[in-house]
Tab-separated table of C-alpha atoms in Angstrom:
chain	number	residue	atom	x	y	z
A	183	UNK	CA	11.056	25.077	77.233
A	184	UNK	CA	8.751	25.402	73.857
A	185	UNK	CA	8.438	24.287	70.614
A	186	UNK	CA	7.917	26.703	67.712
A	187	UNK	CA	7.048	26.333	64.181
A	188	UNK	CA	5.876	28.837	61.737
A	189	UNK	CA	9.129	31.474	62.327
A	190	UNK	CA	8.338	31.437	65.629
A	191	UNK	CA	4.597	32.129	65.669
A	192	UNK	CA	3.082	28.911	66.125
A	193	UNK	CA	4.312	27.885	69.379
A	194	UNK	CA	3.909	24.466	71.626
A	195	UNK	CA	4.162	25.645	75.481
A	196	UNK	CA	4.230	22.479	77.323
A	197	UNK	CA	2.686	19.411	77.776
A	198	UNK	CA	0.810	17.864	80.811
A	199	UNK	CA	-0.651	14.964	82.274
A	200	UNK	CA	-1.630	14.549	86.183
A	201	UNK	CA	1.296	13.238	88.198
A	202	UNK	CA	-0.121	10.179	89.603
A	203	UNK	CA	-2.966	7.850	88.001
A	204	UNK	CA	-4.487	4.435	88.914
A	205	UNK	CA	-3.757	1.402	86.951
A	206	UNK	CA	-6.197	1.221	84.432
A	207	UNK	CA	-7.883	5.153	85.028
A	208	UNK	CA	-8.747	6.995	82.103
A	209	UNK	CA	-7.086	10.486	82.421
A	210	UNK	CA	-6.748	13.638	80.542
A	211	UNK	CA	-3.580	15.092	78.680
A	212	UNK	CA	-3.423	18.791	77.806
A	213	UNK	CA	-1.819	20.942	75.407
A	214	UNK	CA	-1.054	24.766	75.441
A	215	UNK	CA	-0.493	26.560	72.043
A	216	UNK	CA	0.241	30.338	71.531
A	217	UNK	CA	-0.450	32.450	68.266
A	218	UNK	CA	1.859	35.256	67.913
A	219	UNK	CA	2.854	37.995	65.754
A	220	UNK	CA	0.503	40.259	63.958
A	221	UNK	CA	0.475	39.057	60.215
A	222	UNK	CA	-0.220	35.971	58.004
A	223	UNK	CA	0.297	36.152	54.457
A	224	UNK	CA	-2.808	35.746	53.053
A	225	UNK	CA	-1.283	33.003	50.360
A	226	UNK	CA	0.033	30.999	53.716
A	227	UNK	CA	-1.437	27.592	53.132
A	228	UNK	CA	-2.237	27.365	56.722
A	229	UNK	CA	-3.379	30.511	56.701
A	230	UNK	CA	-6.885	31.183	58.091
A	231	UNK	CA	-9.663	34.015	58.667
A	232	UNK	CA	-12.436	34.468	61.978
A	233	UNK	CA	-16.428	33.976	60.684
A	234	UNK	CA	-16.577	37.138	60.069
A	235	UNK	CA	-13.718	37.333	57.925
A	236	UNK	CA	-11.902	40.169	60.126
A	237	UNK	CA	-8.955	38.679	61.978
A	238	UNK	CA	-5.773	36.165	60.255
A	239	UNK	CA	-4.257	33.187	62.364
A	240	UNK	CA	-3.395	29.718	61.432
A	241	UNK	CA	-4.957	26.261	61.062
A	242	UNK	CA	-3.648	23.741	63.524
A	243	UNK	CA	-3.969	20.686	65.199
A	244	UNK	CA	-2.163	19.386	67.933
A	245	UNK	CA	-1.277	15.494	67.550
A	246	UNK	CA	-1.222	13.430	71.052
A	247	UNK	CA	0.723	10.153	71.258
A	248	UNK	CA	-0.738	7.714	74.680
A	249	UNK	CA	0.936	5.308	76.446
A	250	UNK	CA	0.380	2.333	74.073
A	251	UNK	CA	1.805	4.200	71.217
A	252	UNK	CA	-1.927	5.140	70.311
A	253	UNK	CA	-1.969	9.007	67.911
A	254	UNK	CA	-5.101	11.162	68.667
A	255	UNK	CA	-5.181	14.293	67.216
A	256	UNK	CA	-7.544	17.599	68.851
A	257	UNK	CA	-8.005	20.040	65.365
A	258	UNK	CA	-7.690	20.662	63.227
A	259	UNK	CA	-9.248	24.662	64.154
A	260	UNK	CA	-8.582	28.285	63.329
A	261	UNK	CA	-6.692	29.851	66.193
A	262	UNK	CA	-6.033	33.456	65.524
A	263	UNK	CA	-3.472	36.156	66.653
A	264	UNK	CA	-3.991	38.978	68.401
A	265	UNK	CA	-3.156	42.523	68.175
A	266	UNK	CA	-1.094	42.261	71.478
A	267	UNK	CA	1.004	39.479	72.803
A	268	UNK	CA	-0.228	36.379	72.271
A	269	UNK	CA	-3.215	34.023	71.887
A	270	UNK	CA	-3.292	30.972	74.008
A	271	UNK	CA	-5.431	28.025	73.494
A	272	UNK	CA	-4.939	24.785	75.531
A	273	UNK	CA	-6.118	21.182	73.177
A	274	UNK	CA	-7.378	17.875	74.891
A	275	UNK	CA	-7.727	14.454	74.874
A	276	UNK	CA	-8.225	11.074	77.240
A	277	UNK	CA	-6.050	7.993	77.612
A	278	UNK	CA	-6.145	5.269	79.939
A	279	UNK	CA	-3.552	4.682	81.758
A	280	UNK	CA	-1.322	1.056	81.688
A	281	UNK	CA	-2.582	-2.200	83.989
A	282	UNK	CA	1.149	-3.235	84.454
A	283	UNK	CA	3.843	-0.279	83.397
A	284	UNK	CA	5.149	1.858	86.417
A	285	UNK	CA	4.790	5.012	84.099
A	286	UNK	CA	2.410	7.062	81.340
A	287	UNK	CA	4.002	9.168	79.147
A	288	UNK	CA	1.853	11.259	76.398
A	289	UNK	CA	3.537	13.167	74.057
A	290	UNK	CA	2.118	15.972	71.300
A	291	UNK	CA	3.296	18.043	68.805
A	292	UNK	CA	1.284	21.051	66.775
A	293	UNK	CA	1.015	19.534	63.214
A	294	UNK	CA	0.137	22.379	60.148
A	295	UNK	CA	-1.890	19.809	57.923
A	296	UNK	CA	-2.159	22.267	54.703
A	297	UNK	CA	1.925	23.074	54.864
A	298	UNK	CA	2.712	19.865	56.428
A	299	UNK	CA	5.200	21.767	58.855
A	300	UNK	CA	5.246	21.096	62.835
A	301	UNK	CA	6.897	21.097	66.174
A	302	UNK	CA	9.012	18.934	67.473
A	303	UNK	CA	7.610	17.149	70.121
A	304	UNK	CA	7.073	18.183	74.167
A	305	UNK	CA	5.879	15.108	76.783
A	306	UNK	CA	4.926	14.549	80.083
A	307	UNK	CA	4.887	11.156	82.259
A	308	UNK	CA	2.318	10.409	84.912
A	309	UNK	CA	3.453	7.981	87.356
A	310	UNK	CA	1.086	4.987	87.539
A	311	UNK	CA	0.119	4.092	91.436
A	312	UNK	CA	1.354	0.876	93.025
A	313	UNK	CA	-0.248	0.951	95.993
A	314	UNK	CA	0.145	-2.289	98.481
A	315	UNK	CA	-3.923	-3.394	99.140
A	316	UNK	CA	-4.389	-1.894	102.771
A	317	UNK	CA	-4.644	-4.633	105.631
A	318	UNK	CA	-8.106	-5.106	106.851
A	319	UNK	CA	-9.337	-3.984	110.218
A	320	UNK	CA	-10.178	-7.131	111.937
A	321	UNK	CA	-7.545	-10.022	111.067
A	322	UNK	CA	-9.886	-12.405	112.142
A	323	UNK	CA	-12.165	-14.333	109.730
A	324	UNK	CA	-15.443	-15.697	110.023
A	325	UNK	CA	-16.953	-17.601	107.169
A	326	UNK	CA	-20.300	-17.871	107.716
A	327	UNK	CA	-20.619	-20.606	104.912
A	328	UNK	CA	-23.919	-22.729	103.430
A	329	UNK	CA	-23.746	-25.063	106.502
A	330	UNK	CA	-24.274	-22.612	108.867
A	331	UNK	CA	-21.374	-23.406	110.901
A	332	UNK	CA	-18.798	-20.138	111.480
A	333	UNK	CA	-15.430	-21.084	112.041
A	334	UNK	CA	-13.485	-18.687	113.587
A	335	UNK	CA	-9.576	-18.741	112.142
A	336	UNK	CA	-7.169	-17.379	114.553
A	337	UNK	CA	-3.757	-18.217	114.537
A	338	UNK	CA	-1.931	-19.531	117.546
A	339	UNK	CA	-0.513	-17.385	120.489
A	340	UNK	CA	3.047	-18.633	120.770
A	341	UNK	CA	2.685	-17.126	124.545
A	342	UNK	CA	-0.688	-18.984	125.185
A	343	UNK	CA	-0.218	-21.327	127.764
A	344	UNK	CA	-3.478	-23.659	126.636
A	345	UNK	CA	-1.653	-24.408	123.984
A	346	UNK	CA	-2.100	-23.506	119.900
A	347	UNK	CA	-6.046	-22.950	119.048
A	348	UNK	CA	-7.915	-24.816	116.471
A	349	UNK	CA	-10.663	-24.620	114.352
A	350	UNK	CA	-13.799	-25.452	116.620
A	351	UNK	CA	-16.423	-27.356	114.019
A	352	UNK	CA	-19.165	-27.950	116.991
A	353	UNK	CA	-17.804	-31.524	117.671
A	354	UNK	CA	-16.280	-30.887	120.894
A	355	UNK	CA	-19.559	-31.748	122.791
A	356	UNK	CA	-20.410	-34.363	120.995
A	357	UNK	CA	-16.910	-36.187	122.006
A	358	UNK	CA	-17.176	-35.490	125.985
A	359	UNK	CA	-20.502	-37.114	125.204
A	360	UNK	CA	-18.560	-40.222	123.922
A	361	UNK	CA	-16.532	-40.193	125.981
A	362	UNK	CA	-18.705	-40.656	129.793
A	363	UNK	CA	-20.677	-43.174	127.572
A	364	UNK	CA	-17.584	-44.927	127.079
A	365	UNK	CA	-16.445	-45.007	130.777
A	366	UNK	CA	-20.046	-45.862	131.915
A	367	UNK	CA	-19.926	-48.965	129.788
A	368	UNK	CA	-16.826	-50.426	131.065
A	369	UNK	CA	-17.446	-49.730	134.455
A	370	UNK	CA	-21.104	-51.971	133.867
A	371	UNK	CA	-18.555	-54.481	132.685
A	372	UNK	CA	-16.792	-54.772	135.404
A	373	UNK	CA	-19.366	-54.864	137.995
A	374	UNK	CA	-20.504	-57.952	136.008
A	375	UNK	CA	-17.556	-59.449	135.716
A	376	UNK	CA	-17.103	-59.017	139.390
A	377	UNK	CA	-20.339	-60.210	140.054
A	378	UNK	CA	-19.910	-63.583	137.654
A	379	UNK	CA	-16.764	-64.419	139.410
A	380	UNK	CA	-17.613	-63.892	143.214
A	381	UNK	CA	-20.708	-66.497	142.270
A	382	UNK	CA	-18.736	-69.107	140.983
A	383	UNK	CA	-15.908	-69.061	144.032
A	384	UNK	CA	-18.829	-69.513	146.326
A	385	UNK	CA	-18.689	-72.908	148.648
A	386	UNK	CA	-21.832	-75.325	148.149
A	387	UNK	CA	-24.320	-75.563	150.922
């Protein structure tokens, strides 16, 4: 598929842009336009000559559309015929691609600025990656925060048979050392209370 202009000797090839681009990645669209046949008028508006004079061709531009509706336009330039075939010149430019939209599409058409004839229009749609974030190695985290204490996060083992684990903070030892305190206490107040109340249910002398 082309699109011509110019009886047919201005023609638009095709239109392309890479088939897969990251959210937010600039990327390049291309153009390829041929010259044929082997004469210009000379009183062709669009009509144009090599430095040197020798050689005809035509002055175009190609006209890119981006994603976001924004026009750039690579040209205008002289780009000549040849004596056989055709002469093939591929145009340029950069667009980024869209943060949200599942798809960039660029379109372009060759625009003859001194006639003010042109193609119709060719495009070309990248598809704009979606990737799911890949899932880190280790599922475990440590956060080794300002404190200094590193808490290690794992979830529960539904087949552990200790039970569900939790967060340690470092206060385990400091609770066993509660607790024996505890148990020593009482058991001082018993032995007095013992004591107190085998002296009072003594007999006199």
């Amino acid at each position: 598929m082309s699109e011509t202009t110019k009886g047919g000797n201005v023609i638009l090839r095709n239109v392309r842009v890479p088939d897969t681009v990251e959210p937010g990645e600039t990327f390049t669209a291309e153009a390829d336009v041929d010259v044929g046949g082997v004469f210009v008028n000379p009183l062709d508006p669009d009509h144009c000559n090599n430095a040197s004079g020798a050689g005809a061709g035509y002055t175009l531009s190609v006209e890119f559309e981006g994603p976001d509706g924004t026009v750039k336009e690579a040209g205008p330039t002289c780009q000549l015929m040849t004596e056989v075939g055709e002469n093939r010149s591929t145009y340029s430019k950069d667009f980024t691609a869209p943060m949200y939209d599942e798809q960039a599409t660029v379109s372009a058409r060759v625009v003859m600025r001194d006639s003010g004839k042109s193609t119709d229009e060719m495009s070309d749609t990248a598809e704009v990656s979606r990737d799911a974030p890949t899932e880190p190695e280790n599922p475990d985290y440590t956060d080794g925060g300002s404190t200094g204490d590193n808490v290690n996060w794992n979830p529960p083992d539904p087949d552990d048979s200790d039970g569900p684990q939790f967060p340690d903070f470092g206060i385990g030892d400091k609770l066993e050392g509660v607790g024996l305190l505890v148990v020593v206490l009482i058991g001082v107040y018993l032995l007095v209370e013992m004591t107190e109340a085998g002296v009072e249910g003594a007999s006199p002398l």
